[in-house]
Amino acid sequence: MKKFYITTPIYYVNAEPHIGSSYTTIVGDIFARFKRMMGYDVFYLTGTDEHGQKIAQAAREKGVEPQQLCDELAQKFKELWRELEITNDYFIRTTDENHMKTVQYFVAKMMENGDVYKGTYEGWYCVPCETYWNEDELEHTEDGKHVCPSCKREVQLIKEENYFFRLSKYNDALLKHFRENPDFVEPDFRRNEMLKILESGLKDLSITRTTLKWGIPMPDDPEHVIYVWVDALINYVSAIGYPDDMESFNKWWPADVHLIGKEINRFHSLIWPAMLMSVGLPLPKKIFAHGWLTVNGQKISKSLGNAIDPREYVKKYGNDVVRYYLVRDIMFGKDGDFSEENLIKRLNSDLANDYGNLLHRTLAMIVKHFDSQIPGIGELEEIDKNLVENYEKTKRMYIELMDKYRITEALDVLWQFIGDLNKYFDETKPWVLAKEGNKERLGTILSLVTESIFKVATLVSCVMPNSSKEIYSRLSVSEAFSEKLLEGWNILKGNEVIHGEPLFKKIEKTQKEPEKVQQPQKQGEKTMEKQEKVAGQVGSENVVSVEELIDIDYFKKVDLRVAKVLAAEKVEKSEKLVKLQIDLGELGTRQIVAGIAQFYKPEELVGKLIVVVANLKPAKLMGIESRGMLLAAKKNDKLTLLTVSSEIEPGAKIS
């Protein structure tokens, strides 16, 4: 059986867990569940980091022993992961006896290989980040204080006898590995950051402290305590048996992916691989450094009081909704903002309207017209064959994207198919067939939609396991989620359906909002015409009058970016709309829909560098999601796109 070993960072226990620490763990759980569904033997590791100065300091402030603080907070992490239904296979604590023995063994082996020596360290140390910094890496306040470039807090000048790791010795080997394995660190802009450090040259690393006692003693020199980061990184091998159970270790190592936050990229992408090289162990296959999660635009911190407990949202909206929102609305790999308002929008639009409502009306018709038994799929017409072909393409793209850890894009692809499935339902008009008494054709359509929803539920089970289980239950399927259920059709024929409450309940707005023009429920000719008209209003159609002057702060809210057009195609059954795939650099790839087909051929657009509004709320045009808006100028009957010089990189911010 294929194996898959995935890890999260181990979390500091100087404070309680919050939505930020939960984010990586939820993402790790999604990938672990996906790989299990695809037939892999999975080991998913998470845990807590319990040594170091800031743990000792936090314990002192609470008036308890460090071990007591660690025990209390590690338990809170474990309880939270249980409540969030995280399927980790092991929870490691760095105060575990086996781990501490492994750390001493690992460091002793580094010493045996001549990679550790004694010297005097004089330099700057950040307690909150547990990080050593060189003078030239520090930032400075107006009053001349030295501050950490990561957390912006004041650093301490330290001078003490230390042991050092010959990190510089592995500079060339690491550089070679990075160049030969371009996917070793992702996203690519995080890899480039590490390459720049390597190209400027690594310096040896202090790996012990003598002024601190809360940590693992150095082998044969207990006056020295091993640097917390050296201790923490070794958890990835101690958790799977190194060095006592080499059968287990050899089964799982090397790790397939270390999921981390971008602020600890240097430790994982440079120091950890060098340590592994020192003891002769293979390097992990991939380090994926994702962005920071903010809350309503602010960085999560205790002082701001926004270190929210994810259980609040799970209780309010359900675990599946929170999980879906975190990976659909926030581009995985980039910085993202957790907004309750946006969560509600995703719940109402994607989950309640697009996904849940389709299931609800399909099962209602099976109950009414087929006595609750799923009919079989009969002879396929061209529209049916197109749906089946669309599913096969969607499945292939979804799996490929998930295998590449591009989870947000994978869900974009899947929800595009759900949009097409709703369109198929509306265009085949099963309610008309029911009135006409054409049960054979009606049965084929309802079966195809039901089996398509079943396949979607299987694919998305890693993200929303509870709703997928509920769909399985309503379709009388008792099997576990597996890759084999993604193949073939007519597999539900004869199953009894259980029609119940809507799968997702919409959240009604409590505040009165300006009245909006109601869209027709079915996407007929008038809806298409209206959407095309709106999409065509790019540029000078909406002119701000003198009375509507805006200030600079208002203008700053608009995120204008340079984008490169990767692909373009006309939208079927539309004279005006073009669907474009664009590259926004660090913001990733996106899809936008624009009403420019009368002015540009799709092939003319590919390769152009255009200007787009990157922070526009997603909208749907003819059932196709558009994430952004291009800028163009229009005069009389002529429209011209705003383009920029070829020297500008995609993603560049316009100000």
XYZ file of C-alpha atoms in Angstrom:
655
model
C 0.000 0.000 0.000
C 1.161 3.550 -0.784
C 2.160 5.549 2.302
C 1.641 9.219 3.140
C 3.265 10.952 6.131
C 2.021 14.475 6.859
C 2.872 16.776 9.786
C 1.813 20.096 11.236
C 4.172 22.289 13.238
C 4.025 21.461 16.922
C 2.316 24.303 18.767
C 3.765 26.318 21.639
C 1.895 25.848 24.892
C 2.481 29.343 26.249
C -1.120 30.219 25.273
C -4.402 28.493 24.481
C -5.148 27.300 20.923
C -7.104 29.620 18.608
C -8.368 29.807 15.023
C -4.844 30.477 13.728
C -3.306 27.324 15.200
C -6.421 25.379 14.182
C -6.032 26.458 10.542
C -2.927 24.382 9.795
C -4.331 21.402 11.692
C -7.613 21.506 9.736
C -5.729 21.752 6.436
C -3.515 18.823 7.477
C -6.614 16.820 8.359
C -8.130 17.536 4.932
C -5.056 16.230 3.119
C -4.815 13.196 5.441
C -8.486 12.311 4.784
C -8.037 12.842 1.035
C -5.070 10.476 0.884
C -6.919 7.831 2.925
C -9.820 8.066 0.480
C -7.344 7.580 -2.372
C -6.100 4.334 -0.839
C -2.986 5.510 1.014
C -1.783 4.276 4.396
C -1.597 7.618 6.236
C 0.265 8.819 9.313
C -0.857 12.283 10.407
C 1.231 13.901 13.149
C 0.578 16.960 15.271
C 1.485 17.914 18.827
C 2.875 20.507 21.223
C 6.245 22.204 21.718
C 6.847 22.438 25.460
C 10.405 23.632 26.128
C 12.165 26.973 25.925
C 12.367 30.355 27.576
C 8.897 31.622 26.756
C 7.281 28.481 28.225
C 9.281 28.948 31.444
C 8.323 32.632 31.452
C 4.610 31.916 30.920
C 4.668 29.360 33.769
C 6.394 31.860 36.062
C 3.742 34.500 35.303
C 0.987 31.996 36.220
C 2.800 30.867 39.361
C 3.003 27.209 38.329
C 5.764 24.782 37.376
C 6.511 24.578 33.610
C 5.479 20.910 33.457
C 2.102 21.697 35.028
C 1.477 24.472 32.483
C 2.479 22.133 29.654
C 0.173 19.362 30.888
C -2.807 21.723 31.160
C -2.372 23.349 27.756
C -1.406 20.191 25.856
C -4.689 18.715 27.083
C -6.571 21.743 25.747
C -5.024 21.235 22.309
C -5.965 17.555 22.369
C -9.546 18.366 23.388
C -9.880 21.009 20.665
C -8.600 18.632 17.985
C -11.154 16.046 19.135
C -13.983 18.590 18.966
C -12.842 19.697 15.504
C -12.826 16.003 14.493
C -9.133 16.022 13.560
C -7.997 12.524 12.557
C -4.351 12.725 13.644
C -2.695 9.349 14.214
C -0.389 10.572 16.956
C -0.057 13.589 19.240
C 3.541 14.203 20.264
C 4.712 16.265 23.205
C 8.336 17.367 23.455
C 8.285 16.535 27.169
C 7.625 12.860 26.281
C 10.487 10.723 27.581
C 10.972 8.919 24.252
C 11.223 12.202 22.382
C 13.798 13.637 24.811
C 15.963 10.508 24.472
C 15.779 10.765 20.677
C 16.837 14.429 20.781
C 19.923 13.543 22.839
C 20.735 10.632 20.501
C 20.314 12.856 17.418
C 22.538 15.657 18.791
C 25.158 13.138 19.953
C 25.279 11.769 16.400
C 25.778 15.289 15.022
C 28.688 15.685 17.453
C 30.187 12.333 16.415
C 30.146 13.506 12.807
C 32.154 16.605 13.760
C 29.276 19.026 13.171
C 29.008 20.423 16.720
C 31.673 22.483 18.482
C 31.952 24.660 21.594
C 32.317 28.429 21.393
C 31.036 31.735 22.735
C 27.859 33.264 21.392
C 27.348 36.998 21.526
C 24.326 38.296 19.719
C 20.633 38.999 19.678
C 17.845 36.684 20.796
C 14.053 37.061 20.487
C 12.276 35.282 23.348
C 8.740 35.194 21.790
C 10.103 33.710 18.543
C 12.839 31.649 20.274
C 15.126 32.874 17.481
C 18.740 34.075 17.193
C 19.314 37.027 14.849
C 22.414 38.593 13.339
C 22.895 42.343 13.776
C 22.262 43.034 10.091
C 18.953 41.118 10.187
C 17.399 43.252 12.940
C 15.014 46.167 12.530
C 15.165 49.331 14.625
C 12.614 51.613 16.279
C 12.737 55.414 16.147
C 14.227 55.494 19.644
C 17.031 53.141 18.592
C 15.797 49.839 20.047
C 16.660 46.597 18.258
C 13.543 44.619 17.295
C 12.879 41.191 15.843
C 12.140 41.335 12.082
C 9.439 38.685 12.563
C 7.370 39.723 15.606
C 8.630 43.360 15.878
C 9.351 42.978 19.613
C 12.555 44.015 21.352
C 15.383 41.476 21.311
C 17.906 40.691 24.054
C 21.683 40.883 23.782
C 23.086 37.560 24.943
C 26.681 36.507 25.633
C 27.318 32.954 26.825
C 29.276 29.795 26.159
C 27.354 27.646 23.679
C 27.607 24.636 21.442
C 27.356 25.469 17.731
C 26.088 23.469 14.767
C 28.218 23.777 11.606
C 25.271 24.960 9.531
C 27.606 26.719 7.081
C 29.105 23.324 6.161
C 25.840 22.334 4.455
C 25.254 25.559 2.522
C 26.420 24.181 -0.844
C 24.629 20.843 -0.384
C 21.386 22.655 0.413
C 21.804 24.981 -2.553
C 22.292 21.959 -4.812
C 19.194 20.256 -3.350
C 17.055 23.365 -3.877
C 18.176 23.703 -7.492
C 17.685 20.017 -8.298
C 14.304 19.853 -6.504
C 12.388 23.027 -7.412
C 9.253 21.756 -5.621
C 11.069 21.089 -2.322
C 9.675 24.288 -0.765
C 6.311 25.721 -1.780
C 4.836 28.123 -2.685
C 7.610 29.141 -5.092
C 7.975 32.641 -3.620
C 8.748 31.058 -0.228
C 11.335 28.855 -1.941
C 12.904 31.948 -3.502
C 13.194 33.560 -0.060
C 15.181 30.556 1.154
C 17.339 30.543 -1.973
C 18.350 34.151 -1.330
C 19.481 33.227 2.191
C 21.496 30.302 0.833
C 23.054 32.424 -1.890
C 24.212 34.952 0.718
C 25.697 32.127 2.837
C 24.576 30.384 6.059
C 26.288 31.024 9.396
C 26.831 28.457 12.133
C 23.966 28.159 14.609
C 24.085 28.305 18.408
C 22.223 25.208 19.622
C 22.467 25.383 23.439
C 21.744 27.761 26.317
C 23.274 27.856 29.791
C 21.040 30.547 31.316
C 17.920 28.422 30.795
C 17.079 25.164 32.562
C 13.664 24.270 31.066
C 14.774 22.059 28.230
C 16.608 18.873 27.275
C 20.189 18.635 28.659
C 23.074 18.373 26.214
C 24.556 14.837 26.087
C 27.530 14.609 28.511
C 27.230 18.311 29.400
C 24.020 18.862 31.415
C 24.895 22.508 32.169
C 23.841 23.199 28.588
C 20.194 22.948 27.468
C 19.491 22.140 23.810
C 18.044 25.008 21.764
C 14.256 24.666 21.616
C 14.162 24.686 17.803
C 16.631 21.797 17.528
C 14.521 19.939 20.097
C 11.246 20.716 18.290
C 12.321 19.781 14.753
C 13.432 16.315 15.829
C 9.806 15.487 16.748
C 9.178 14.565 13.089
C 11.456 11.517 13.418
C 11.017 10.698 17.121
C 7.234 10.326 16.627
C 7.681 7.506 14.112
C 10.190 5.448 16.087
C 13.664 6.854 15.393
C 16.070 5.346 16.443
C 14.513 2.529 18.527
C 11.907 1.241 16.061
C 13.610 1.457 12.676
C 10.953 -0.713 11.014
C 8.313 1.918 11.756
C 10.706 4.755 10.955
C 11.699 3.296 7.585
C 8.034 2.750 6.714
C 7.091 6.399 7.144
C 10.239 8.473 6.600
C 10.825 10.652 4.677
C 7.815 12.846 5.415
C 5.736 13.584 2.321
C 4.962 17.099 3.500
C 5.651 19.342 6.490
C 2.820 21.910 6.709
C 4.080 25.084 8.412
C 3.380 28.796 8.756
C 5.604 31.120 6.726
C 7.280 32.584 9.839
C 9.054 29.284 10.588
C 10.125 28.561 7.018
C 13.853 29.128 7.689
C 13.942 26.526 10.460
C 12.179 23.877 8.381
C 13.637 24.559 4.950
C 17.274 25.252 5.910
C 18.158 24.197 9.463
C 16.144 20.949 9.579
C 17.463 19.603 6.239
C 21.034 20.444 7.325
C 20.511 18.552 10.598
C 19.239 15.532 8.655
C 22.232 15.701 6.325
C 24.487 15.748 9.386
C 23.117 12.442 10.727
C 22.738 10.861 7.279
C 18.936 10.734 7.019
C 16.885 11.499 3.861
C 15.279 14.925 3.582
C 11.496 15.417 3.670
C 9.885 15.487 0.226
C 8.225 18.864 0.661
C 7.861 21.815 3.013
C 4.709 23.843 2.397
C 4.806 27.265 4.086
C 1.349 28.835 4.079
C 0.460 32.427 4.870
C -0.838 34.014 8.046
C -4.467 34.022 9.057
C -5.836 37.354 10.243
C -9.240 38.024 11.804
C -11.274 40.841 10.272
C -8.069 42.336 8.895
C -6.048 42.163 12.129
C -3.221 39.806 13.065
C -4.298 37.352 15.771
C -2.992 38.373 19.189
C -3.990 38.212 22.828
C -3.557 41.989 23.242
C -6.114 42.680 20.488
C -8.483 40.133 22.004
C -9.126 38.454 18.650
C -7.571 35.057 19.392
C -10.972 33.489 18.849
C -11.867 29.940 19.720
C -12.923 28.106 16.534
C -15.527 26.215 18.586
C -17.631 29.398 18.648
C -18.042 29.188 14.874
C -18.398 25.412 14.804
C -21.245 25.671 17.318
C -22.882 28.431 15.293
C -22.433 27.154 11.737
C -21.200 23.566 11.923
C -17.755 22.010 11.583
C -18.076 21.359 7.848
C -18.966 24.977 7.082
C -15.932 26.305 8.991
C -13.615 23.810 7.279
C -15.004 24.598 3.822
C -14.781 28.349 4.348
C -11.169 28.226 5.561
C -9.888 26.475 2.445
C -12.284 27.865 -0.182
C -12.346 31.546 0.656
C -8.713 31.788 1.756
C -6.220 30.874 -0.986
C -4.067 28.179 0.607
C -0.451 29.324 0.668
C -1.262 33.053 0.822
C -2.153 35.323 3.727
C -5.894 35.292 4.355
C -8.506 36.967 6.496
C -11.086 35.119 8.589
C -14.329 37.049 8.260
C -17.635 35.863 9.685
C -19.449 37.905 7.047
C -17.631 36.074 4.244
C -18.240 32.734 5.944
C -21.988 33.415 5.896
C -21.817 34.357 2.216
C -20.065 31.090 1.351
C -22.580 29.151 3.443
C -25.585 30.782 1.793
C -24.256 30.751 -1.761
C -21.975 27.743 -2.268
C -23.391 25.345 0.289
C -27.072 26.138 0.769
C -27.950 27.401 -2.735
C -25.633 25.544 -5.098
C -24.986 22.234 -3.335
C -27.677 21.600 -0.728
C -30.614 22.913 -2.727
C -29.722 20.743 -5.725
C -29.723 17.648 -3.514
C -32.986 18.713 -1.866
C -34.999 19.221 -5.062
C -33.555 16.127 -6.765
C -34.428 13.789 -3.879
C -37.872 15.396 -3.552
C -38.631 14.433 -7.167
C -37.365 10.862 -6.669
C -39.609 10.486 -3.614
C -42.613 11.876 -5.484
C -42.241 10.198 -8.880
C -40.305 6.980 -8.131
C -41.605 5.974 -4.711
C -38.266 6.884 -3.065
C -36.286 4.399 -5.213
C -33.394 5.742 -7.289
C -34.236 4.909 -10.919
C -31.693 3.593 -13.384
C -29.836 5.547 -16.067
C -31.336 4.898 -19.498
C -30.171 5.899 -22.959
C -27.957 8.981 -22.886
C -28.602 12.052 -24.997
C -25.860 14.495 -26.023
C -26.462 16.747 -22.996
C -26.115 13.725 -20.686
C -22.882 12.605 -22.340
C -21.489 16.119 -21.918
C -22.307 15.975 -18.193
C -20.540 12.614 -17.772
C -17.530 13.906 -19.706
C -17.533 17.080 -17.585
C -17.501 14.980 -14.405
C -14.551 12.879 -15.586
C -12.595 16.038 -16.401
C -13.526 17.585 -13.049
C -12.524 14.467 -11.106
C -9.162 14.308 -12.857
C -8.409 18.014 -12.265
C -9.583 17.902 -8.634
C -7.333 14.937 -7.786
C -4.347 16.465 -9.594
C -4.775 19.769 -7.739
C -5.218 18.067 -4.348
C -2.074 16.003 -4.956
C -0.258 19.309 -5.511
C -1.728 20.827 -2.285
C -3.675 23.387 -4.361
C -6.809 22.876 -2.324
C -8.505 26.226 -3.018
C -8.176 25.720 -6.762
C -9.417 22.122 -6.416
C -12.602 23.369 -4.739
C -13.007 26.059 -7.394
C -12.991 23.306 -10.023
C -15.468 21.176 -8.062
C -17.896 24.056 -7.527
C -17.709 24.912 -11.196
C -19.002 21.376 -11.816
C -21.771 21.884 -9.223
C -22.736 25.040 -11.133
C -22.817 23.033 -14.362
C -24.897 20.361 -12.628
C -27.488 22.962 -11.586
C -27.476 24.269 -15.152
C -28.046 20.724 -16.474
C -30.983 20.277 -14.077
C -32.574 23.533 -15.252
C -31.974 22.911 -18.965
C -33.348 19.353 -18.945
C -36.503 20.553 -17.093
C -37.357 17.380 -15.170
C -40.532 19.013 -13.786
C -41.828 19.297 -17.378
C -40.984 15.647 -18.071
C -42.881 14.679 -14.908
C -45.971 16.541 -16.118
C -45.696 14.869 -19.516
C -45.384 11.448 -17.891
C -42.024 10.728 -19.565
C -40.717 8.623 -16.666
C -37.888 6.948 -18.564
C -36.231 10.250 -19.492
C -37.083 11.726 -16.094
C -35.433 8.744 -14.372
C -32.240 9.121 -16.396
C -31.909 12.815 -15.527
C -32.629 12.376 -11.813
C -30.266 9.406 -11.615
C -27.432 11.266 -13.336
C -27.845 14.249 -11.005
C -28.087 12.025 -7.903
C -25.006 9.998 -8.832
C -23.112 13.204 -9.678
C -23.961 14.631 -6.241
C -22.847 11.334 -4.689
C -19.491 11.586 -6.487
C -19.101 15.226 -5.416
C -19.834 14.172 -1.817
C -17.097 11.542 -2.096
C -14.540 13.975 -3.519
C -15.329 16.668 -0.963
C -15.581 14.260 1.994
C -12.071 15.214 3.093
C -13.214 18.826 3.494
C -16.783 18.249 4.728
C -16.936 14.726 6.182
C -20.198 15.156 8.110
C -22.292 16.480 5.227
C -20.839 13.786 2.942
C -21.820 11.128 5.507
C -25.307 12.634 5.594
C -25.573 12.462 1.791
C -24.418 8.836 1.899
C -27.076 8.126 4.517
C -29.820 9.791 2.452
C -28.783 7.673 -0.537
C -28.630 4.459 1.537
C -24.883 4.023 1.001
C -23.075 2.402 3.931
C -19.563 2.144 2.438
C -16.620 4.250 3.579
C -15.380 7.034 1.311
C -13.065 5.502 -1.271
C -11.601 6.101 -4.706
C -13.545 3.180 -6.217
C -16.846 5.018 -5.607
C -15.703 7.718 -8.015
C -15.817 5.269 -10.915
C -18.774 4.050 -12.968
C -22.458 4.948 -13.136
C -25.746 3.299 -12.201
C -24.186 2.241 -8.883
C -27.091 3.714 -6.882
C -29.880 2.137 -8.922
C -32.586 0.783 -6.635
C -31.281 2.444 -3.482
C -33.899 4.017 -1.260
C -33.609 7.768 -0.746
C -34.411 9.396 2.565
C -35.606 12.943 1.994
C -34.995 15.257 4.939
C -34.281 18.821 5.958
C -32.040 20.946 3.700
C -28.414 19.895 4.049
C -27.320 23.448 4.873
C -29.523 26.139 6.381
C -29.149 29.658 5.067
C -28.353 32.409 7.550
C -30.802 35.260 7.182
C -29.480 38.796 7.565
C -30.580 40.466 10.774
C -29.874 44.005 9.599
C -32.134 45.586 7.024
C -30.256 46.116 3.781
C -31.140 48.185 0.706
C -33.602 46.364 -1.483
C -32.075 44.560 -4.437
C -33.622 43.514 -7.714
C -34.715 39.899 -7.385
C -33.138 37.499 -9.871
C -35.438 34.921 -11.500
C -35.139 31.510 -9.815
C -34.422 29.739 -13.098
C -31.673 30.958 -15.369
C -33.683 31.927 -18.421
C -33.058 34.290 -21.282
C -33.752 37.472 -19.267
C -31.285 36.508 -16.551
C -28.545 35.827 -19.119
C -29.279 39.116 -20.869
C -29.086 41.027 -17.605
C -25.861 39.350 -16.506
C -24.256 40.039 -19.869
C -25.248 43.677 -19.595
C -23.703 43.973 -16.127
C -20.532 42.178 -17.282
C -20.269 44.580 -20.196
C -20.056 47.598 -17.891
C -16.265 47.576 -17.546
C -14.721 51.027 -17.567
C -16.187 54.422 -18.236
C -19.876 53.434 -18.014
C -19.827 54.141 -14.257
C -18.398 57.648 -13.947
C -17.999 59.234 -10.502
C -19.566 62.676 -10.516
C -17.970 65.709 -8.845
C -20.406 65.354 -5.939
C -19.141 61.777 -5.344
C -15.482 62.567 -4.693
C -13.673 59.947 -2.610
C -10.765 60.399 -0.212
C -7.424 58.567 -0.369
C -8.396 56.104 2.389
C -11.418 54.989 0.382
C -9.286 54.564 -2.733
C -6.732 52.465 -0.801
C -9.408 49.842 -0.203
C -9.301 48.933 -3.908
C -6.551 46.382 -4.559
C -5.429 46.959 -8.142
C -2.994 44.353 -9.492
C -1.194 43.421 -12.677
C -2.419 40.058 -14.025
C -1.205 37.897 -16.886
C -3.867 36.187 -19.003
C -3.035 32.470 -19.109
C -6.077 31.237 -21.035
C -9.295 32.643 -22.480
C -12.436 31.187 -24.005
C -15.902 32.403 -24.955
C -18.749 31.486 -22.619
C -21.220 29.179 -24.348
C -24.587 30.723 -25.284
C -23.250 34.228 -24.659
C -22.359 36.893 -27.203
C -20.503 39.111 -24.749
C -18.824 37.000 -22.076
C -15.260 35.679 -22.057
C -13.889 33.423 -19.313
C -10.238 34.148 -18.471
C -7.696 32.311 -16.321
C -5.254 34.858 -14.916
C -1.955 34.746 -13.010
C -1.797 37.158 -10.061
C 1.682 36.231 -8.867
C 1.673 35.685 -5.094
C -2.144 35.759 -5.070
C -2.209 32.657 -7.298
C -4.311 31.916 -10.348
C -7.949 32.994 -10.673
C -10.869 32.942 -13.016
C -12.673 36.108 -14.093
C -15.555 36.630 -16.498
C -15.776 39.830 -18.534
C -18.080 41.223 -21.205
C -15.425 41.854 -23.856
C -16.139 39.174 -26.488
C -17.368 41.796 -28.983
C -14.036 43.633 -28.784
C -11.394 40.910 -28.343
C -10.972 37.369 -29.617
C -9.970 34.953 -26.826
C -6.667 34.067 -28.540
C -5.738 37.795 -28.648
C -5.969 38.018 -24.868
C -3.560 35.213 -23.953
C -0.237 36.603 -22.703
C -1.515 40.158 -22.144
C -0.668 41.929 -18.882
C -3.897 43.555 -17.752
C -5.073 45.518 -14.706
C -7.641 43.898 -12.396
C -9.440 44.652 -9.157
C -8.184 41.760 -7.026
C -10.300 42.240 -3.899
C -13.728 42.351 -5.522
C -16.281 40.020 -3.943
C -16.843 36.861 -6.030
C -19.864 36.988 -8.344
C -21.537 34.544 -10.705
C -22.233 35.328 -14.346
C -24.323 32.708 -16.154
C -23.455 30.267 -13.383
C -19.684 30.834 -13.725
C -17.801 32.250 -10.732
C -15.763 35.391 -11.381
C -13.137 36.411 -8.786
C -12.124 39.915 -9.790
C -12.762 42.480 -12.532
C -10.555 43.696 -15.341
C -10.313 47.403 -16.144
C -11.060 48.876 -19.555
C -11.890 52.245 -21.080
C -14.926 52.617 -23.324
C -15.837 55.447 -25.643
C -18.764 55.268 -28.022
C -18.634 51.731 -29.446
C -14.950 51.064 -28.777
C -13.557 49.344 -25.672
C -9.834 49.061 -24.843
C -8.302 47.018 -22.038
C -5.868 48.709 -19.663
C -2.534 46.937 -20.166
C 0.957 47.450 -18.715
C 4.572 47.062 -19.796
C 5.934 43.531 -20.224
C 8.643 44.358 -17.659
C 6.101 44.269 -14.804
C 5.656 40.934 -12.975
C 2.145 39.463 -12.504
C 0.797 40.292 -9.049
C 2.495 43.705 -8.881
C 0.379 46.130 -6.864
C -0.796 49.325 -8.551
C -0.832 52.431 -6.390
